[in-house]
Coordinates of C-alpha atoms and ligand atoms in Angstrom, one line a residue:
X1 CA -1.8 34.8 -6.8
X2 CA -4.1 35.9 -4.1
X3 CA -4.8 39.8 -3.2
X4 CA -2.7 41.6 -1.4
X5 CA -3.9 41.8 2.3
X6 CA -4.0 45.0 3.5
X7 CA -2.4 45.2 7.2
X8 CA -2.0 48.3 9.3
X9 CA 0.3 48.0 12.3
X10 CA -0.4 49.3 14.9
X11 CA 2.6 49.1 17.6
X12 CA 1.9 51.3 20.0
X13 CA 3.6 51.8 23.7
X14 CA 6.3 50.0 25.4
X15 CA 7.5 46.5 24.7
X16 CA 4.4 46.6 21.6
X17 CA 7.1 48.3 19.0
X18 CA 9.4 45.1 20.8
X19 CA 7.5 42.2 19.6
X20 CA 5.3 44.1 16.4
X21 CA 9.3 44.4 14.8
X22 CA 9.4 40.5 15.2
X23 CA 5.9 40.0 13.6
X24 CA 7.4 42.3 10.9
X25 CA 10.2 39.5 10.3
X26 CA 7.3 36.9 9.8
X27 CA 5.3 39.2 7.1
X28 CA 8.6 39.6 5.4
X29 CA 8.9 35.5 5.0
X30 CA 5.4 35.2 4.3
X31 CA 5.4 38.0 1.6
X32 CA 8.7 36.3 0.6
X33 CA 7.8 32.4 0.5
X34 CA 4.2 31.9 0.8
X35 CA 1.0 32.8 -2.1
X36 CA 0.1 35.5 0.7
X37 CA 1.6 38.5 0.9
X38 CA 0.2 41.4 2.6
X39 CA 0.3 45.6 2.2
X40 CA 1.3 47.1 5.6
X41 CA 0.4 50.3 6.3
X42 CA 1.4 51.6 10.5
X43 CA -0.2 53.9 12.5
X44 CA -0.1 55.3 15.9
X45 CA -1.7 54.7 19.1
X46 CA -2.2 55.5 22.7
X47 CA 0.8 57.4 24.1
X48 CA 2.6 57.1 21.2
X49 CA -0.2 58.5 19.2
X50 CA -0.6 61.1 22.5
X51 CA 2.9 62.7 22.2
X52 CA 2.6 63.2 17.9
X53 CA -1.1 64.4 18.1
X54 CA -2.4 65.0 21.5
X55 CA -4.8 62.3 21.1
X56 CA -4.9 58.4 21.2
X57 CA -6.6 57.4 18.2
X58 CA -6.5 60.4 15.1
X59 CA -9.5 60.2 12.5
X60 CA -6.9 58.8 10.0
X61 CA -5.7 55.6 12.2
X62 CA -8.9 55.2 12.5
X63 CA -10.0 55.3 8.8
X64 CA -6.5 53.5 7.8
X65 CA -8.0 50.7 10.2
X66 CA -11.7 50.5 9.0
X67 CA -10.2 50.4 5.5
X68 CA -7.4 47.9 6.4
X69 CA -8.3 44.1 5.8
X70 CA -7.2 43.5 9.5
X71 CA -5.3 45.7 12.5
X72 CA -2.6 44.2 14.0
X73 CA -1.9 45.8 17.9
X74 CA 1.4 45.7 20.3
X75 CA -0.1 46.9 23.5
X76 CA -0.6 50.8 24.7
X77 CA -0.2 52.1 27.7
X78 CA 2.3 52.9 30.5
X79 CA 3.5 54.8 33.4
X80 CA 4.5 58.0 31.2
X81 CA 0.9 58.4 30.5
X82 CA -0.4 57.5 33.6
X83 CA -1.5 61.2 34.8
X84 CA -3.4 61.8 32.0
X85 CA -7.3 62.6 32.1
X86 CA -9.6 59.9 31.4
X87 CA -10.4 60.6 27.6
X88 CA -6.6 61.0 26.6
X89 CA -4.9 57.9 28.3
X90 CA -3.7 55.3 25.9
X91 CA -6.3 52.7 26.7
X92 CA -9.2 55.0 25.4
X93 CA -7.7 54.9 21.9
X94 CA -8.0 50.7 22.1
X95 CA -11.4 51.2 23.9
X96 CA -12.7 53.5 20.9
X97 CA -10.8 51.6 18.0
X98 CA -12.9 48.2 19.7
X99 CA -15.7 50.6 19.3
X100 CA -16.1 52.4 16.0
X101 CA -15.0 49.1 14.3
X102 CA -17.9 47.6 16.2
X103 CA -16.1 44.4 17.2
X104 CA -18.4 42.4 19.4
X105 CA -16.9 39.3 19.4
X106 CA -13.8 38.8 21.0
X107 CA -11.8 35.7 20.7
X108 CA -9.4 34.1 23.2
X109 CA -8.3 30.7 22.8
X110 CA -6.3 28.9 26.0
X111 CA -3.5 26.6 24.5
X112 CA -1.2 24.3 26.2
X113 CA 1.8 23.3 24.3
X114 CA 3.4 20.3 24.8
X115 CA 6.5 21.3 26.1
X116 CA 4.3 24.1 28.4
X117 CA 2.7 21.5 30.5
X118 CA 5.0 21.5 33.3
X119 CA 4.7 25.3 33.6
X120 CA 0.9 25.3 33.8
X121 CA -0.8 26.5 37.5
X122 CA -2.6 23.3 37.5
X123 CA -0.8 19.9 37.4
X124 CA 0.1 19.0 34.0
X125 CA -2.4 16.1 33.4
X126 CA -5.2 18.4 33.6
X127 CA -3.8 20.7 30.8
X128 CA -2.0 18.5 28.6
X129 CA -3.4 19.3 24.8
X130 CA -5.5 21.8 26.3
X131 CA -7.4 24.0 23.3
X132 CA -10.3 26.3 24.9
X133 CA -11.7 29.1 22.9
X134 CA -13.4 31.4 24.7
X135 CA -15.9 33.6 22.7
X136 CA -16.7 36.6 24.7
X137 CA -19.3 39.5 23.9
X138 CA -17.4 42.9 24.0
X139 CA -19.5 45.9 23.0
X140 CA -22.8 45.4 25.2
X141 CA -23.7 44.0 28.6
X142 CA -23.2 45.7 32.2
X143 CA -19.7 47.5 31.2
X144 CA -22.3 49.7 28.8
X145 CA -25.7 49.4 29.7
X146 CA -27.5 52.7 30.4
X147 CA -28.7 53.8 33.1
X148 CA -25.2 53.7 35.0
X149 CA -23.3 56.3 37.4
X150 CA -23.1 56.8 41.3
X151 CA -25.8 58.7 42.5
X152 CA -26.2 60.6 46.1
X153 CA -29.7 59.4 48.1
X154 CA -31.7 61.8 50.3
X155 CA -29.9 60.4 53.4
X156 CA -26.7 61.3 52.2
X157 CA -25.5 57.6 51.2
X158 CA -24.6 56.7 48.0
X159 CA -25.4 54.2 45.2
X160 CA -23.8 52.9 42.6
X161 CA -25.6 51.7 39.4
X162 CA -24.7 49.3 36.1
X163 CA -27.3 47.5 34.1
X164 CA -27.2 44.2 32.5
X165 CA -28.5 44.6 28.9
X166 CA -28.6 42.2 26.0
X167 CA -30.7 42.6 22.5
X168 CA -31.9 39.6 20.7
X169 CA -29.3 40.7 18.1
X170 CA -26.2 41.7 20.0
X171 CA -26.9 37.5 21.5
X172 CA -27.1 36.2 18.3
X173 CA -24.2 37.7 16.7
X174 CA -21.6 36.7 19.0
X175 CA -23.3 32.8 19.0
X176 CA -23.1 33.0 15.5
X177 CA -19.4 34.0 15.5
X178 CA -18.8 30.8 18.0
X179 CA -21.2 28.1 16.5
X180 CA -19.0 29.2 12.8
X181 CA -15.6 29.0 15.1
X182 CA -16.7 25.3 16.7
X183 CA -17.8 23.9 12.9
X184 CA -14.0 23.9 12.3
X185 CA -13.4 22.7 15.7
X186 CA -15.0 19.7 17.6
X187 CA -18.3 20.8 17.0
X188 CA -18.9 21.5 21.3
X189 CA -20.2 24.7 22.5
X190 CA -20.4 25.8 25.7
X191 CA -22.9 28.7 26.5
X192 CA -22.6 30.4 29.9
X193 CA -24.9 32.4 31.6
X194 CA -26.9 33.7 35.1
X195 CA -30.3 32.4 33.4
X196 CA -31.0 31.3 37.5
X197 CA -30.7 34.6 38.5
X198 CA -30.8 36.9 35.7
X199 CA -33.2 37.9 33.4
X200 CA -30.6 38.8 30.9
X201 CA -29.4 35.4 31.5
X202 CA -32.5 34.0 30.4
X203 CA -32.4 35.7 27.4
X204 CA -29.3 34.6 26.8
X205 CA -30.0 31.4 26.7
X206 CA -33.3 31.5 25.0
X207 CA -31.5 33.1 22.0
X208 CA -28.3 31.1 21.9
X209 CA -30.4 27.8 21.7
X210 CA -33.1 29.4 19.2
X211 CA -30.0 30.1 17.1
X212 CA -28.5 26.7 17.1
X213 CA -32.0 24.9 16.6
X214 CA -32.2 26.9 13.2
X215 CA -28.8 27.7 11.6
X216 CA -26.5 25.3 13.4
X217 CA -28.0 22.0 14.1
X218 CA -24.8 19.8 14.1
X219 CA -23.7 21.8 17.3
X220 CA -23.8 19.9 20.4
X221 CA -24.8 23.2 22.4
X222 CA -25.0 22.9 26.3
X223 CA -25.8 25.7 28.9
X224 CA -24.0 26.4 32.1
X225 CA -24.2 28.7 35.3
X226 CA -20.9 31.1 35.2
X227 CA -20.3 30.3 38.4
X228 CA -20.4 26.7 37.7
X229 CA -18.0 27.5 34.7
X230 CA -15.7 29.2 37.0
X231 CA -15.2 25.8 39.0
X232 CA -15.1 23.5 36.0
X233 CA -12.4 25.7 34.2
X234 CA -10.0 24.5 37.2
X235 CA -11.4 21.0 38.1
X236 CA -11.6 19.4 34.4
X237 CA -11.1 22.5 31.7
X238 CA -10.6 19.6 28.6
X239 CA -14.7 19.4 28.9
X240 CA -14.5 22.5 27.0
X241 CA -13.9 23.1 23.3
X242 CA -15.9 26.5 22.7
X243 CA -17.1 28.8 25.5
X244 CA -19.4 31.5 24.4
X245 CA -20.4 34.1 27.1
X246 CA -21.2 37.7 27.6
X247 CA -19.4 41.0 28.3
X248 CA -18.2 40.4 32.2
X249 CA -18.5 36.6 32.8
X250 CA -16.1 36.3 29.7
X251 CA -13.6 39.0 31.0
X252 CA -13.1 36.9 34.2
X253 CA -13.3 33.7 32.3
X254 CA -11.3 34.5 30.2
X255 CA -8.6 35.9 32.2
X256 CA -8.8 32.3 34.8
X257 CA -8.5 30.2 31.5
X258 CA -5.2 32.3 30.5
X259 CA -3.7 31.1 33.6
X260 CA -4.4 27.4 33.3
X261 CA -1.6 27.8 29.9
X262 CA 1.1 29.6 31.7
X263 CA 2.3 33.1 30.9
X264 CA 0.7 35.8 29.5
X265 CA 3.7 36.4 27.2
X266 CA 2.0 33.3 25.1
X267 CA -1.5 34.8 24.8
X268 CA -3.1 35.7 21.3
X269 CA -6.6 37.2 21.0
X270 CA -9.0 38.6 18.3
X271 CA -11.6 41.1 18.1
X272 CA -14.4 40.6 15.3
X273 CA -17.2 42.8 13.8
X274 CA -20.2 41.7 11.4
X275 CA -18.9 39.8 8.3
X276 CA -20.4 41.7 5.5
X277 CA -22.3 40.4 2.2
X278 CA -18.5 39.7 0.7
X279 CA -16.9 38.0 3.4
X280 CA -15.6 41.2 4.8
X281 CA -14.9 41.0 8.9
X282 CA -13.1 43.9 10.4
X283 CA -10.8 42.3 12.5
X284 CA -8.5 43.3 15.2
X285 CA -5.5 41.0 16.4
X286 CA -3.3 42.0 19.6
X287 CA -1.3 40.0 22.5
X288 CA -3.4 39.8 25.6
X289 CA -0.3 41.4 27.4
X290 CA 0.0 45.2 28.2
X291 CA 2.9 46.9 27.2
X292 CA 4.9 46.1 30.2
X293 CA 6.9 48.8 31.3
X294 CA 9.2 47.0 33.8
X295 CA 10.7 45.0 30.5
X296 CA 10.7 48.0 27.8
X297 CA 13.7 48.4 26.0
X298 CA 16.0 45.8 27.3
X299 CA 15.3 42.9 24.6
X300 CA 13.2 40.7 27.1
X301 CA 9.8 40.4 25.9
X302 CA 8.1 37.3 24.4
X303 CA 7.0 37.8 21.0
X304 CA 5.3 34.5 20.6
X305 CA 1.3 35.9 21.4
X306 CA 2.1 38.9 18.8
X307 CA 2.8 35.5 16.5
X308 CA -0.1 33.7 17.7
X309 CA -2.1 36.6 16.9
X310 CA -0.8 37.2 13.4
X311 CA -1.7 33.4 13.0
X312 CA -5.0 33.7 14.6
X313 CA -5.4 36.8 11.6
X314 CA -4.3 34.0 8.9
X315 CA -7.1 32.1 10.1
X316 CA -10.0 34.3 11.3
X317 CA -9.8 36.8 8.5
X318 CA -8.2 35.2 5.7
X319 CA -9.3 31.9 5.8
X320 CA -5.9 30.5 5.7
X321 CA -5.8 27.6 8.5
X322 CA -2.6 25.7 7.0
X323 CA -0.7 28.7 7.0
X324 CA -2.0 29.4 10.9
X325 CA -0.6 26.2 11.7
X326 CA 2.3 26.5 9.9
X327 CA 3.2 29.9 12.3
X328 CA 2.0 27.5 15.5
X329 CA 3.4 24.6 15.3
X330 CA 7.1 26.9 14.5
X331 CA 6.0 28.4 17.6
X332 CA 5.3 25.0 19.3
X333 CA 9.1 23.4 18.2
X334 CA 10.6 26.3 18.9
X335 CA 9.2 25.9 22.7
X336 CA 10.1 22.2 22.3
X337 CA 13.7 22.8 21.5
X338 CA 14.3 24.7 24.7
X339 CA 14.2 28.2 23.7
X340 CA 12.5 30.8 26.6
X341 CA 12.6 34.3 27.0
X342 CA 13.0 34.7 30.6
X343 CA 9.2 35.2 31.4
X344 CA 8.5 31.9 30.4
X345 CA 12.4 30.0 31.6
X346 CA 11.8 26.8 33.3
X347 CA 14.7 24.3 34.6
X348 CA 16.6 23.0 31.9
X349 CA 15.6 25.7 29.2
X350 CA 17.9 28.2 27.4
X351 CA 16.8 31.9 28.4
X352 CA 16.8 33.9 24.8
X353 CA 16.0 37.5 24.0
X354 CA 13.3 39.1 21.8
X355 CA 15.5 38.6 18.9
X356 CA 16.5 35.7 19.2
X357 CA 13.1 34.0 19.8
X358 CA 12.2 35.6 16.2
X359 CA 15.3 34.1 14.7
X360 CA 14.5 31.1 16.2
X361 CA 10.6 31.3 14.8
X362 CA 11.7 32.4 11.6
X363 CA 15.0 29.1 11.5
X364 CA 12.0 27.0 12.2
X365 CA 9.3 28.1 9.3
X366 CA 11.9 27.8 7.0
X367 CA 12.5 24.2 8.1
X368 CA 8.9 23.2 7.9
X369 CA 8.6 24.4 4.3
X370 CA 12.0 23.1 3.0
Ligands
NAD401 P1 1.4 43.9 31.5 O1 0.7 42.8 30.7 O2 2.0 45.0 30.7 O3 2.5 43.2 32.4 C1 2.3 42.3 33.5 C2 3.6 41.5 33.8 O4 3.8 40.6 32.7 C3 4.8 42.4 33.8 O5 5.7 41.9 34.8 C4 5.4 42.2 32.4 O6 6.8 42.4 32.4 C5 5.0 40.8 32.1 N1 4.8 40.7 30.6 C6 3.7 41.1 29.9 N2 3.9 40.8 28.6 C7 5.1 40.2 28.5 C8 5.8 39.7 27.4 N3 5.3 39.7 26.1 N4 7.0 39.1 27.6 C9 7.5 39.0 28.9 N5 6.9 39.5 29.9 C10 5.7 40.1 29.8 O7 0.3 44.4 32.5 P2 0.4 45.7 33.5 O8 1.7 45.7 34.1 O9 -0.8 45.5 34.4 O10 0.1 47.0 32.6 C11 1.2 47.8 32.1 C12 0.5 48.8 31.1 O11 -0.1 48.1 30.0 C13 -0.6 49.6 31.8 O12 -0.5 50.9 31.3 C14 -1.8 49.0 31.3 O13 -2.9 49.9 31.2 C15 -1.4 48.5 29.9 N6 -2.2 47.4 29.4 C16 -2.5 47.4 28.0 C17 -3.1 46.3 27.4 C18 -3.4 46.4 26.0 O14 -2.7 47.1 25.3 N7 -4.3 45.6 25.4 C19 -3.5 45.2 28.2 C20 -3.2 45.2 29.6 C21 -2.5 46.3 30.1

């Protein structure tokens, strides 16, 4: 048998306890019927870790998470919280978590399914089978860089300041992360940068393709201008297999390639740090959606990105790709049987709950593995 994983859950605020109890279903069937089976410990965070301790992140959820295998997120945040000063709100206990488990690499993958096509903002010829991954830098570039802050000028104006900044290292880490992610793919990376107007860019670029000409030569690497990207991402996104890019262009790039696959309700993502000498990555997995307050409590949301993300943490940190697709394609039939929760309804479809999705999940793994 293969070790126990080690999993803290992390739920959090609003509709996150919604869709983490569904993921719960789906470690119970895998801990049940397949050789993993994992070790969950939870935790609190954001507001729910505000109202129990006055903070959003304790010391212990965040030792619990550097000594967990992976961390598995709902969302945090909401409306309750929202008066709170800067260093308490629920977002600050993600921000920090991202922070002190150093994970610079953050993983976003666009997928159409099938049976999604229609619902796509772009006509469904242009998405059909669509399988981006963006690779995004998350722990350096402008949203950091020192010096920074809004500063008054001797004529009384004012002057706002961020700096673009990128180490040889902090480049090649997050290349390496997506040169290793596109040797299981097609092979196709994409780098994106400002290199025309940006020294940083031309760093960028310098380091990314000094990288592949010496670790990763069976990469077809190419370069291109964000803004470029930005265009392309709309006009012919199946060019792309792997886009690797920093801190800001990936945030917006990110966000536009979401939209080509639908609803946000269907969106996965992963946060990795350094792989140590033993194959040790710590490794954060969480919907792209917030907790979405205007849903809470009434059985509505979709739990199928908090399954994508558990399968994306089958793959990324365990190295177990068959079980990943096992989880997506239940995902994918479920989606081709009909089954939406009301986010995601489209003419002809049946509009399901929360729970009723899971069952419907959970019916299907257990058909693929009669
Ligand atoms: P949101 O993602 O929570 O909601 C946006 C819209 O999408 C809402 O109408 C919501 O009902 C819908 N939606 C989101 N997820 C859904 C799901 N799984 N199923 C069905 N519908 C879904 O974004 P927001 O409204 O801008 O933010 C609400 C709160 O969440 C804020 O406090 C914000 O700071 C926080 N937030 C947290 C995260 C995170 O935890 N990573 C991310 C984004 C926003």
């Amino acid at each position: 048998m293969p070790a126990r994983k080690k999993l803290l859950i992390l739920a959090g605020d609003g509709i996150g306890p919604e869709v983490m109890a569904q993921v719960r279903r789906v470690i119970a069937w895998f801990d049940r019927f397949r050789v993993v089976s994992f070790g969950v410990v939870e935790g609190l965070v954001g507001g729910a870790s505000f109202d129990a301790h006055g903070t959003p992140l304790t010391e212990e959820t965040l030792a619990d998470a550097k000594a967990a295998d992976a961390v598995l997120l709902g969302a945090v945040g909401g409306p309750k919280w929202d008066g709170l000063p800067f260093e308490s709100k629920p977002e600050r206990g993600l921000l920090r978590l991202r922070k002190e488990m150093a994970l610079f690499a953050n993983l976003r993958p666009a997928i159409v399914f099938e049976s999604m096509a229609e619902a796509a903002a772009l006509r469904p010829e242009l998405v059909r089978g669509l399988d981006i991954m963006i690779v995004r830098e998350l722990i350096g570039g402008i949203y950091f860089g020192e010096p920074r802050g809004i500063e008054e000028l001797p004529d009384g104006s004012r002057r706002g300041v961020n700096t673009q900044v990128y180490t040889t290292e902090e480049i090649r880490r997050v290349a390496r992360v997506a040169f290793e992610i596109a040797g299981k793919r097609t092979g196709k990376v994409c780098s994106v940068d400002k290199a025309n107007v940006m020294e940083s860019g031309v760093l960028w670029r310098e380091e990314v393709q000094s990288l592949r000409d010496e670790e990763f030569p069976d990469i077809a690497l190419t370069h291109m201008y964000a803004d470029n990207c930005a265009m392309q991402l709309v006009r012919e996104p199946k060019q792309f297999d792997v886009i690797v890019t920093d801190n800001m262009f990936g945030d917006i790039l990110s966000d536009e390639a979401a939209m080509l696959t639908g609803s946000l309700g269907m969106l996965p993502s992963a946060s990795l740090g350094a792989a140590s000498g033993k194959g040790y990555r710590p490794a954060l997995y969480e919907p792209v959606h917030g907790s979405a307050p205007d849903i809470v409590g009434k059985n509505l949301a979709n739990p199928l990105a908090a399954f994508l993300s558990f399968a994306m943490m089958l793959r990324h940190s365990f190295a177990l790709g068959d079980e990943a697709e096992l989880v997506e394609t239940a995902v994918g039939n479920v989606l081709a049987g009909g089954m939406r929760t009301a986010d995601i309804l489209q003419p002809g479809t049946a509009k399901v709950s929360t729970l009723v999705m899971g069952d419907a999940v959970l019916r299907e793994l257990g058909k693929l593995t009669a």
